[in-house]
Amino acid sequence: MVVQQRRRSGAFAVAAAVVGAMVTGCSAAADASPGVEPGDAVRAAPDALTRAGTSKARTSMEMATGGTRVTIRGEGAYDFVKRHGQLKVVLPEDPSGTDGHRPITELLAPGALYMKNRGAGVPADKWVRVDTTTLEDGNLVTGGATDPAAAAELLRGAEDVSYVGEEELAGVPVTHYRGVSDLGRAARAASPQVRGALAAAAKGFARDAVPFDAYLDREGRLRKVRHQFSFANQGRTVAVASTTLLYEFGVPVVVQLPPGKDIYAGKVKA
């Protein structure tokens, strides 16, 4: 299976910190039936989410390093029209087995990621703001949770898509597709609010191919997507599987970005 190789960046934040710790001690509605060309159905999924408006979201990011597998989990909601959302991200236990991490609150906005309780010397009442268009991975991995909009828009670059079968996901009938997304193609076709981040990822990753499994409901809405990445970290290749689950479409989503005075301007440790 083709996986994606990524160069190490100083901007790599939450996910890299976790890996480092483990080394040393995340038109009309498309018909998702098998009668539709699989690639067309998958590439249309982001538009179906925009029509749906909003949803709740769960994320998980699994990383294997040094023979140990860790998982970062997130939960929140997202607005696919305004392209913003909020997640509470929970880091795994320390290698000693103690859970010393406070959940990180993440606000997702076009071109930006805001994190609170980031740690590493950041005051408890301050936010860290990251320009996602400058990240080598476009925040596909950096925050420990893939931005739901980016996860969906990445499917615009879907190629070699195959129909796997009909399944049921949390009581909802879905169609399972498998394929590979081309980052460059996805960036060119992406919505304007997401294009900059995906363009950064297309430049920062050594390979453009991102294997995926996508599950669409009968209205063509993305219910689940799993992307597979890999990157180099301290001479090791770290495999990352990022999964996004979407449910309860139409829920109210209110995101209030922090004012400038609440943004931490100091140096953030990796």
Short mmCIF file of C-alpha atoms in Angstrom, two decimals:
data_model
loop_
_atom_site.label_atom_id
_atom_site.label_comp_id
_atom_site.label_asym_id
_atom_site.label_seq_id
_atom_site.Cartn_x
_atom_site.Cartn_y
_atom_site.Cartn_z
CA MET A 1 0.00 0.00 0.00
CA VAL A 2 1.31 3.43 -0.86
CA VAL A 3 1.78 5.71 2.11
CA GLN A 4 2.80 9.28 2.39
CA GLN A 5 6.20 10.42 3.59
CA ARG A 6 6.55 13.73 5.38
CA ARG A 7 9.58 15.77 6.37
CA ARG A 8 9.97 16.75 10.02
CA SER A 9 8.97 20.35 10.81
CA GLY A 10 9.44 22.54 13.88
CA ALA A 11 5.80 23.56 13.48
CA PHE A 12 4.65 20.01 14.16
CA ALA A 13 2.96 20.46 17.52
CA VAL A 14 0.60 18.14 19.39
CA ALA A 15 1.14 14.94 17.43
CA ALA A 16 4.92 15.34 17.35
CA ALA A 17 5.05 16.02 21.08
CA VAL A 18 3.18 12.79 21.77
CA VAL A 19 5.40 10.78 19.42
CA GLY A 20 8.52 12.30 20.96
CA ALA A 21 7.36 11.32 24.43
CA MET A 22 6.71 7.75 23.38
CA VAL A 23 10.06 7.46 21.60
CA THR A 24 11.78 8.60 24.73
CA GLY A 25 9.95 6.81 27.50
CA CYS A 26 -3.75 12.06 15.57
CA SER A 27 -25.86 20.30 -7.51
CA ALA A 28 -28.16 17.53 -6.23
CA ALA A 29 -27.21 15.21 -3.52
CA ALA A 30 -24.93 12.48 -4.74
CA ASP A 31 -26.32 8.96 -4.72
CA ALA A 32 -23.86 6.79 -2.83
CA SER A 33 -25.16 3.59 -4.40
CA PRO A 34 -22.86 1.20 -6.25
CA GLY A 35 -24.53 2.27 -9.52
CA VAL A 36 -22.71 5.63 -9.35
CA GLU A 37 -19.09 5.81 -10.49
CA PRO A 38 -17.15 5.42 -7.20
CA GLY A 39 -14.75 8.28 -7.84
CA ASP A 40 -17.58 10.70 -8.63
CA ALA A 41 -19.47 9.75 -5.47
CA VAL A 42 -16.42 10.25 -3.24
CA ARG A 43 -15.30 13.52 -4.86
CA ALA A 44 -18.83 14.93 -4.40
CA ALA A 45 -18.90 14.18 -0.65
CA PRO A 46 -17.53 17.60 0.45
CA ASP A 47 -20.36 19.37 -1.39
CA ALA A 48 -22.91 17.13 0.33
CA LEU A 49 -21.48 18.17 3.71
CA THR A 50 -21.78 21.84 2.79
CA ARG A 51 -25.44 21.26 1.96
CA ALA A 52 -25.90 19.49 5.29
CA GLY A 53 -24.48 22.55 7.04
CA THR A 54 -23.18 21.24 10.35
CA SER A 55 -22.52 18.06 12.27
CA LYS A 56 -21.00 16.65 15.41
CA ALA A 57 -17.58 15.08 14.97
CA ARG A 58 -15.34 12.51 16.59
CA THR A 59 -11.72 12.10 15.62
CA SER A 60 -8.95 9.70 16.42
CA MET A 61 -5.31 9.72 15.44
CA GLU A 62 -3.33 6.52 15.92
CA MET A 63 0.45 6.47 15.87
CA ALA A 64 2.84 3.57 16.17
CA THR A 65 6.37 4.21 17.34
CA GLY A 66 8.97 2.11 19.07
CA GLY A 67 6.61 -0.85 19.14
CA THR A 68 4.01 1.18 21.06
CA ARG A 69 0.69 2.42 19.67
CA VAL A 70 -0.84 5.63 21.00
CA THR A 71 -4.19 7.23 20.19
CA ILE A 72 -5.24 10.88 20.41
CA ARG A 73 -9.02 11.37 20.51
CA GLY A 74 -11.16 14.41 19.83
CA GLU A 75 -14.83 15.27 20.02
CA GLY A 76 -16.83 18.36 19.06
CA ALA A 77 -18.81 19.91 16.22
CA TYR A 78 -18.14 21.54 12.86
CA ASP A 79 -19.82 24.04 10.52
CA PHE A 80 -19.10 23.10 6.89
CA VAL A 81 -20.51 26.38 5.57
CA LYS A 82 -18.46 28.73 7.75
CA ARG A 83 -15.56 26.25 7.85
CA HIS A 84 -15.05 26.47 11.58
CA GLY A 85 -15.49 24.16 14.52
CA GLN A 86 -14.40 23.20 18.00
CA LEU A 87 -12.84 19.99 19.32
CA LYS A 88 -11.73 18.81 22.73
CA VAL A 89 -8.64 16.71 22.16
CA VAL A 90 -7.53 14.16 24.75
CA LEU A 91 -3.91 13.02 24.73
CA PRO A 92 -2.93 9.48 25.74
CA GLU A 93 -1.47 8.52 29.07
CA ASP A 94 2.22 9.04 29.75
CA PRO A 95 4.45 5.98 29.23
CA SER A 96 4.42 5.54 33.01
CA GLY A 97 0.67 4.96 32.85
CA THR A 98 -0.27 8.23 34.54
CA ASP A 99 -2.67 10.62 32.83
CA GLY A 100 -1.09 14.02 33.38
CA HIS A 101 -2.49 15.76 30.30
CA ARG A 102 -5.35 18.20 30.42
CA PRO A 103 -7.66 18.07 27.37
CA ILE A 104 -6.67 20.56 24.69
CA THR A 105 -9.43 22.79 23.35
CA GLU A 106 -8.97 23.39 19.63
CA LEU A 107 -10.78 25.98 17.54
CA LEU A 108 -10.62 25.34 13.81
CA ALA A 109 -11.01 28.24 11.39
CA PRO A 110 -10.04 28.94 7.77
CA GLY A 111 -6.25 29.09 7.71
CA ALA A 112 -5.85 28.89 11.49
CA LEU A 113 -5.74 26.52 14.45
CA TYR A 114 -6.21 27.84 18.00
CA MET A 115 -5.17 25.67 20.94
CA LYS A 116 -5.78 26.16 24.67
CA ASN A 117 -4.09 24.08 27.38
CA ARG A 118 -1.33 23.49 24.87
CA GLY A 119 1.15 23.26 27.76
CA ALA A 120 4.91 23.63 27.25
CA GLY A 121 5.10 26.94 29.10
CA VAL A 122 1.94 28.53 27.67
CA PRO A 123 -0.12 30.30 30.39
CA ALA A 124 -3.35 28.49 31.24
CA ASP A 125 -5.50 31.44 30.17
CA LYS A 126 -3.80 31.93 26.79
CA TRP A 127 -4.35 30.46 23.34
CA VAL A 128 -1.72 29.40 20.81
CA ARG A 129 -2.54 30.36 17.23
CA VAL A 130 -1.03 28.44 14.33
CA ASP A 131 -1.26 29.53 10.70
CA THR A 132 -2.19 26.23 9.02
CA THR A 133 -1.12 27.50 5.59
CA THR A 134 2.49 27.51 6.88
CA LEU A 135 2.44 23.96 8.25
CA GLU A 136 4.08 21.30 6.13
CA ASP A 137 1.10 19.04 6.74
CA GLY A 138 -1.59 21.74 6.47
CA ASN A 139 -2.94 20.63 9.89
CA LEU A 140 -3.78 17.17 8.62
CA VAL A 141 -1.76 15.82 11.56
CA THR A 142 -0.27 18.71 13.57
CA GLY A 143 -3.17 19.34 15.96
CA GLY A 144 -3.60 15.69 16.84
CA ALA A 145 -6.95 15.80 15.00
CA THR A 146 -7.52 16.33 11.29
CA ASP A 147 -9.73 19.34 10.56
CA PRO A 148 -13.05 17.77 9.42
CA ALA A 149 -13.24 20.12 6.43
CA ALA A 150 -9.71 19.23 5.36
CA ALA A 151 -10.46 15.53 5.82
CA ALA A 152 -13.44 15.87 3.49
CA GLU A 153 -11.83 18.23 0.97
CA LEU A 154 -8.92 15.83 0.64
CA LEU A 155 -11.38 13.49 -1.09
CA ARG A 156 -11.64 15.92 -4.01
CA GLY A 157 -8.34 14.45 -5.11
CA ALA A 158 -9.65 10.87 -5.00
CA GLU A 159 -8.23 8.50 -7.62
CA ASP A 160 -8.34 4.74 -8.20
CA VAL A 161 -11.54 4.55 -6.14
CA SER A 162 -13.22 1.18 -5.76
CA TYR A 163 -16.60 0.17 -4.38
CA VAL A 164 -16.11 -2.08 -1.33
CA GLY A 165 -19.69 -2.77 -0.29
CA GLU A 166 -22.76 -1.81 1.70
CA GLU A 167 -22.39 -1.61 5.47
CA GLU A 168 -24.06 -0.16 8.55
CA LEU A 169 -22.42 2.52 10.66
CA ALA A 170 -24.05 3.41 13.99
CA GLY A 171 -27.38 2.20 12.60
CA VAL A 172 -27.05 4.18 9.35
CA PRO A 173 -26.70 2.37 5.98
CA VAL A 174 -23.50 3.50 4.28
CA THR A 175 -21.51 2.68 1.18
CA HIS A 176 -17.84 1.90 1.70
CA TYR A 177 -15.30 3.14 -0.86
CA ARG A 178 -11.53 2.75 -0.93
CA GLY A 179 -8.97 4.69 -2.91
CA VAL A 180 -6.04 7.08 -2.91
CA SER A 181 -6.23 10.87 -2.75
CA ASP A 182 -3.74 13.04 -4.60
CA LEU A 183 -2.87 16.02 -2.40
CA GLY A 184 -2.01 18.32 -5.29
CA ARG A 185 -5.24 17.57 -7.10
CA ALA A 186 -7.24 18.00 -3.90
CA ALA A 187 -5.63 21.38 -3.21
CA ARG A 188 -6.45 22.65 -6.69
CA ALA A 189 -10.10 21.55 -6.40
CA ALA A 190 -10.65 22.45 -2.74
CA SER A 191 -12.92 25.17 -1.41
CA PRO A 192 -11.13 28.54 -1.01
CA GLN A 193 -11.16 28.37 2.80
CA VAL A 194 -9.31 25.05 2.81
CA ARG A 195 -7.17 25.43 -0.30
CA GLY A 196 -4.23 27.15 1.41
CA ALA A 197 -3.79 24.44 4.03
CA LEU A 198 -3.99 21.60 1.49
CA ALA A 199 -1.61 23.45 -0.84
CA ALA A 200 0.88 23.66 2.03
CA ALA A 201 0.49 19.93 2.65
CA ALA A 202 0.98 19.20 -1.05
CA LYS A 203 4.32 21.02 -0.91
CA GLY A 204 5.43 19.66 2.46
CA PHE A 205 4.84 15.95 1.95
CA ALA A 206 7.37 14.01 -0.07
CA ARG A 207 4.58 12.01 -1.75
CA ASP A 208 1.13 13.17 -2.74
CA ALA A 209 -0.66 9.81 -2.40
CA VAL A 210 -2.91 9.39 0.66
CA PRO A 211 -4.76 6.06 0.95
CA PHE A 212 -8.28 6.33 2.37
CA ASP A 213 -11.47 4.47 3.26
CA ALA A 214 -14.63 6.59 3.00
CA TYR A 215 -18.19 5.76 4.07
CA LEU A 216 -21.07 7.74 2.51
CA ASP A 217 -24.74 7.68 3.49
CA ARG A 218 -27.67 7.63 1.06
CA GLU A 219 -27.55 11.43 0.74
CA GLY A 220 -23.91 11.35 -0.27
CA ARG A 221 -22.76 12.79 3.05
CA LEU A 222 -19.46 11.63 4.46
CA ARG A 223 -20.08 9.66 7.65
CA LYS A 224 -16.59 8.30 8.22
CA VAL A 225 -13.21 8.66 6.57
CA ARG A 226 -9.90 7.10 7.48
CA HIS A 227 -6.69 8.49 5.98
CA GLN A 228 -3.28 6.86 6.27
CA PHE A 229 -0.17 9.01 6.58
CA SER A 230 3.44 8.43 7.53
CA PHE A 231 6.23 10.86 8.41
CA ALA A 232 9.85 10.81 9.47
CA ASN A 233 10.57 11.58 13.12
CA GLN A 234 14.10 11.46 14.52
CA GLY A 235 15.16 8.99 11.86
CA ARG A 236 12.12 6.77 12.37
CA THR A 237 9.12 6.38 10.10
CA VAL A 238 5.94 6.92 12.11
CA ALA A 239 2.66 5.61 10.72
CA VAL A 240 -0.43 7.73 11.39
CA ALA A 241 -4.04 6.69 10.81
CA SER A 242 -6.48 9.59 11.10
CA THR A 243 -10.21 8.80 11.39
CA THR A 244 -13.07 11.33 11.31
CA LEU A 245 -16.65 10.39 12.20
CA LEU A 246 -19.54 12.76 11.38
CA TYR A 247 -23.06 12.45 12.81
CA GLU A 248 -26.12 14.43 13.99
CA PHE A 249 -26.19 16.75 10.99
CA GLY A 250 -27.81 20.14 11.47
CA VAL A 251 -26.80 20.69 15.11
CA PRO A 252 -26.10 24.31 16.20
CA VAL A 253 -22.40 25.14 16.08
CA VAL A 254 -21.15 28.32 17.75
CA VAL A 255 -17.44 29.12 17.64
CA GLN A 256 -16.03 32.30 19.17
CA LEU A 257 -12.40 32.94 18.27
CA PRO A 258 -10.24 34.42 21.04
CA PRO A 259 -9.35 38.13 20.93
CA GLY A 260 -5.81 39.16 20.16
CA LYS A 261 -4.99 39.92 23.81
CA ASP A 262 -5.60 36.27 24.66
CA ILE A 263 -3.16 34.91 22.05
CA TYR A 264 0.17 33.81 23.48
CA ALA A 265 3.05 35.54 21.71
CA GLY A 266 5.92 33.71 23.38
CA LYS A 267 7.89 30.71 22.19
CA VAL A 268 6.08 27.37 22.29
CA LYS A 269 8.18 24.32 23.03
CA ALA A 270 7.82 21.30 20.71
#
